[in-house]
PDB file of C-alpha atoms in Angstrom:
ATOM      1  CA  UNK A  27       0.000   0.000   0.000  1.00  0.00           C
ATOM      2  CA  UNK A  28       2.706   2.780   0.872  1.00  0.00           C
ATOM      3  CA  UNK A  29       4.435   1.769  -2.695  1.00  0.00           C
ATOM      4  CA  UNK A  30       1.520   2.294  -4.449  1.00  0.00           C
ATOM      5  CA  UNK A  31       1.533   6.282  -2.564  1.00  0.00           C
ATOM      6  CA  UNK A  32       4.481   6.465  -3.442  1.00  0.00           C
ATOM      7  CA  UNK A  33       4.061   5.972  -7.227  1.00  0.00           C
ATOM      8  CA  UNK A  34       2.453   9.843  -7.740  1.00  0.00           C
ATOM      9  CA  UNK A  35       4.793  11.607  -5.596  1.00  0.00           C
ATOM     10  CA  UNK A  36       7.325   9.866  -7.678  1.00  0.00           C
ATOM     11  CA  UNK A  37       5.993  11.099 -11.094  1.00  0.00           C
ATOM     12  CA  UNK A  38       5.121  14.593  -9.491  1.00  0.00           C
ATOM     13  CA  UNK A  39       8.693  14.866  -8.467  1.00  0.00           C
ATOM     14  CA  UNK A  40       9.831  13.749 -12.272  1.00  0.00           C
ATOM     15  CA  UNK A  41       7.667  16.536 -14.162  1.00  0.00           C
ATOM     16  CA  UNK A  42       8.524  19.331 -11.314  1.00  0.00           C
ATOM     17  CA  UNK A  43      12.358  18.528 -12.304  1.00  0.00           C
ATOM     18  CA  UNK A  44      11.542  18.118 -16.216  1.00  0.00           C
ATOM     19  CA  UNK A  45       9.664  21.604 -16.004  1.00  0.00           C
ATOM     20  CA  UNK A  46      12.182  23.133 -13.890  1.00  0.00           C
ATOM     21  CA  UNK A  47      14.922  21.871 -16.331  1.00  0.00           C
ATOM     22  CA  UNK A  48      13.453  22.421 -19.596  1.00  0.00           C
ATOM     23  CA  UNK A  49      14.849  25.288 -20.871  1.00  0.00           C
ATOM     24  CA  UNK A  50      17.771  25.022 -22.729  1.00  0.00           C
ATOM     25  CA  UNK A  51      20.637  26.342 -21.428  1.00  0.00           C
ATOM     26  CA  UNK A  52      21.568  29.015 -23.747  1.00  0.00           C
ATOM     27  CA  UNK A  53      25.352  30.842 -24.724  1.00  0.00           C
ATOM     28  CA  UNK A  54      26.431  33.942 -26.123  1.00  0.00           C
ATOM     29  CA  UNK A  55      27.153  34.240 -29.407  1.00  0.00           C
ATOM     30  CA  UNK A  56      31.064  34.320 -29.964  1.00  0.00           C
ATOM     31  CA  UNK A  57      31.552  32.905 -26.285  1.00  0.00           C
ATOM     32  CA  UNK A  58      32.311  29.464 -26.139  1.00  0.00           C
ATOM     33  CA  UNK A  59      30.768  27.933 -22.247  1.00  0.00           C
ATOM     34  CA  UNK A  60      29.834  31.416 -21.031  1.00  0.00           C
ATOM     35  CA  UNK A  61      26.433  30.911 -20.236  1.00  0.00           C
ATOM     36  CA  UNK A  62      23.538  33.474 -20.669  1.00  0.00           C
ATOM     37  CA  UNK A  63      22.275  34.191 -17.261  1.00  0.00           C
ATOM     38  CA  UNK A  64      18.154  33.441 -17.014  1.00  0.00           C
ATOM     39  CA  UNK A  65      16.379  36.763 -16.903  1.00  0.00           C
ATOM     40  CA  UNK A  66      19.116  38.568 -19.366  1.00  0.00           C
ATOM     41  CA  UNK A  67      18.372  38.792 -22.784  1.00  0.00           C
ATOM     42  CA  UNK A  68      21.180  38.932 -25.401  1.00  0.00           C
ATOM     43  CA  UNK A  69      21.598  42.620 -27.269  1.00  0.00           C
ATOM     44  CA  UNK A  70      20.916  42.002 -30.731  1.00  0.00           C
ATOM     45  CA  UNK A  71      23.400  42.995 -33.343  1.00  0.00           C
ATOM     46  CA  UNK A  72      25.929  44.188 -30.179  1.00  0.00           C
ATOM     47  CA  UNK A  73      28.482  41.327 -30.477  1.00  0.00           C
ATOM     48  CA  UNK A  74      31.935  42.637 -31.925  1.00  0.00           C
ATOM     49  CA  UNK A  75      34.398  39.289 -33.146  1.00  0.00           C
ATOM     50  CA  UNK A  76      37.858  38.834 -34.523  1.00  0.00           C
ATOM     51  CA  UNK A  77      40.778  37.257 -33.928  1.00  0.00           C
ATOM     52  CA  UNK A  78      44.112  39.077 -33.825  1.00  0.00           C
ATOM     53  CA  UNK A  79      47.662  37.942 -33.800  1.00  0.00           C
ATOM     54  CA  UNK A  80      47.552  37.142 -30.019  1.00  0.00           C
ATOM     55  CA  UNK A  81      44.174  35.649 -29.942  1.00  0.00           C
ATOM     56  CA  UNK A  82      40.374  36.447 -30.329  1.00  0.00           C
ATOM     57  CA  UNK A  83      38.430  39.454 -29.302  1.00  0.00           C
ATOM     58  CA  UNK A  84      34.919  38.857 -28.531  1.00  0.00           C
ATOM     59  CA  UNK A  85      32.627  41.619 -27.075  1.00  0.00           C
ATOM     60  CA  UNK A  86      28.890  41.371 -26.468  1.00  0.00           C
ATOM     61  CA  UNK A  87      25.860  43.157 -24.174  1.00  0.00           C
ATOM     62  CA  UNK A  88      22.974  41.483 -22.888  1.00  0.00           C
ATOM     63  CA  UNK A  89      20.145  43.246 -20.702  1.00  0.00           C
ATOM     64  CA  UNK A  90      17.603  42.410 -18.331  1.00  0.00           C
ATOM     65  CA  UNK A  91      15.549  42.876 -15.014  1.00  0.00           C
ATOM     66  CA  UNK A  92      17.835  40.766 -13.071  1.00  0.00           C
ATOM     67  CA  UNK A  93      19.653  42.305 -10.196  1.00  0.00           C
ATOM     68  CA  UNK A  94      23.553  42.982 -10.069  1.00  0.00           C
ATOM     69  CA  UNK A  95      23.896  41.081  -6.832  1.00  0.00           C
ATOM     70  CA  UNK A  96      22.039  37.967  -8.475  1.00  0.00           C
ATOM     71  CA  UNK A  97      24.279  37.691 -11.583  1.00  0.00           C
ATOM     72  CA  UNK A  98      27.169  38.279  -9.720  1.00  0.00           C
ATOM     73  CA  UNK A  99      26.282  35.363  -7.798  1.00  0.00           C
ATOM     74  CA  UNK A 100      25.456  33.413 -10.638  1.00  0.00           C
ATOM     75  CA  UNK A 101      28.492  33.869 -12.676  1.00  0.00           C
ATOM     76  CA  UNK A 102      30.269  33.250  -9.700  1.00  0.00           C
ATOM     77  CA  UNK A 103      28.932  30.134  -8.976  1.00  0.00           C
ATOM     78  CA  UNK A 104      28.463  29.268 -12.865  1.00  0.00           C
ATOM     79  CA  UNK A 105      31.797  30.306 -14.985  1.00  0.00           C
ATOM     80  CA  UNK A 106      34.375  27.780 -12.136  1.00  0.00           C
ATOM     81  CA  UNK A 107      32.372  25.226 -13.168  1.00  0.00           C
ATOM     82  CA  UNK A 108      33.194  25.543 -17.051  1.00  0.00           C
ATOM     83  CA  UNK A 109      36.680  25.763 -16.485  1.00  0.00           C
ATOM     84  CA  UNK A 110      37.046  29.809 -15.860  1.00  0.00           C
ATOM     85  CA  UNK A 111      39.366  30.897 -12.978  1.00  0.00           C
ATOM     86  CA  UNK A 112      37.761  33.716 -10.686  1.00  0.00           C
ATOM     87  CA  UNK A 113      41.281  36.707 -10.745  1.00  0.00           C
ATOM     88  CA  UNK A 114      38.988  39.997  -9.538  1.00  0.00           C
ATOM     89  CA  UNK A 115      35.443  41.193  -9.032  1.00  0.00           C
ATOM     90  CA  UNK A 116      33.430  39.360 -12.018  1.00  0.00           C
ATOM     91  CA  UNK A 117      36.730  39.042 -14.139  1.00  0.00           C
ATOM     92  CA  UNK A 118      38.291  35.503 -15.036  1.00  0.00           C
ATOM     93  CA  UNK A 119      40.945  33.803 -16.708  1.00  0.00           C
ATOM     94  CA  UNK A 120      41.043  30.205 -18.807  1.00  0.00           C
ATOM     95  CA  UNK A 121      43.252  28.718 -21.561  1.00  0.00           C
ATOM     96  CA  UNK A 122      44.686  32.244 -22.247  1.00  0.00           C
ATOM     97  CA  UNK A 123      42.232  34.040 -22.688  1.00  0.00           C
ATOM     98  CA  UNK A 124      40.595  36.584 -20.007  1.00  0.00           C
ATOM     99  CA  UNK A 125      36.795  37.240 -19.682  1.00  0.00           C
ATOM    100  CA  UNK A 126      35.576  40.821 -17.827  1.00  0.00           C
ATOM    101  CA  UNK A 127      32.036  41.313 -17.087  1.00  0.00           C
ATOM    102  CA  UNK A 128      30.797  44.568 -16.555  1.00  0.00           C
ATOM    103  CA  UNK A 129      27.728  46.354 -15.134  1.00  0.00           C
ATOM    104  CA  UNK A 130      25.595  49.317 -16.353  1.00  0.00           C
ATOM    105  CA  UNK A 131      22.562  50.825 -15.125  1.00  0.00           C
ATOM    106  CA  UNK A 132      20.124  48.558 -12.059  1.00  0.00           C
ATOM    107  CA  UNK A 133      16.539  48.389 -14.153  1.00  0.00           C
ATOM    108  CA  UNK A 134      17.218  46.981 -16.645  1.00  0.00           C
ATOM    109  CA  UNK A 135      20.934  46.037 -15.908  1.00  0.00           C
ATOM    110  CA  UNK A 136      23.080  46.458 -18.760  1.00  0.00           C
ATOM    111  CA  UNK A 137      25.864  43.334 -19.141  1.00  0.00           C
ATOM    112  CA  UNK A 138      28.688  43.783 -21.107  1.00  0.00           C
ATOM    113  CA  UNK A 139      31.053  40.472 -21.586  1.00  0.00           C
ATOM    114  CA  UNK A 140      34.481  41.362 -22.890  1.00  0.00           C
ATOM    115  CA  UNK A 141      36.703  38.386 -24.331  1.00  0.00           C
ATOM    116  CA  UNK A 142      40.789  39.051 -24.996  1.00  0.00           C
ATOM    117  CA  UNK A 143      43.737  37.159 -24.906  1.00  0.00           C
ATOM    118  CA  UNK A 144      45.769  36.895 -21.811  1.00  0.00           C
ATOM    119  CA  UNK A 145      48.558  39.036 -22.038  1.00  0.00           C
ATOM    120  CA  UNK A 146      50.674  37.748 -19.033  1.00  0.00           C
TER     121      UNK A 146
END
């Protein structure tokens, strides 16, 4: 009898996590495993790329109603798990290249994410 309770709470559980995980985890454009933060939207036709002698240059805005303190957190917690290296306040560092997020503005936040080589 306490299987067969068990059974809904079980399938209950399964679409909470399916609906909770559907959305596609979406990137910026030009930004290999830099993840676009849910609740920022990317800036359309804002993304500057080329690569130069020493590397690639990627630039690109997103905006949204998201605070600063929450996608600081989130990049935080996010970008170390892709292989980026936390060096300063929302700046990191991986396979030579360095990645510098800035913030403009509080409602909506302005994002910009600014790719370059590593010139240590």
């Amino acid at each position: 009898m306490h299987s067969l309770m068990r059974i809904p709470i079980f399938i209950a559980g399964l679409l909470l996590l399916t609906l909770t995980t559907g959305r596609a985890e979406q990137f910026l454009t030009g930004f290999e495993d830099v993840p676009l933060m849910p609740g920022i939207e990317p800036v359309v036709g804002s993304d500057v790329m080329f690569d130069s002698p020493v590397g690639r240059i990627v630039e690109a805005y997103a905006t949204g109603t998201v605070t600063s303190k929450a996608l600081r957190s989130y990049y935080r917690a996010a970008l170390p798990q892709l292989g980026w290296t936390l060096t300063g306040p929302l700046k990191f560092s991986r396979e030579g290249e360095r990645l510098t997020i800035d913030l403009y503005g509080q409602s909506p936040l302005t994002v910009r994410f600014a790719l370059r080589p590593a010139m240590d």
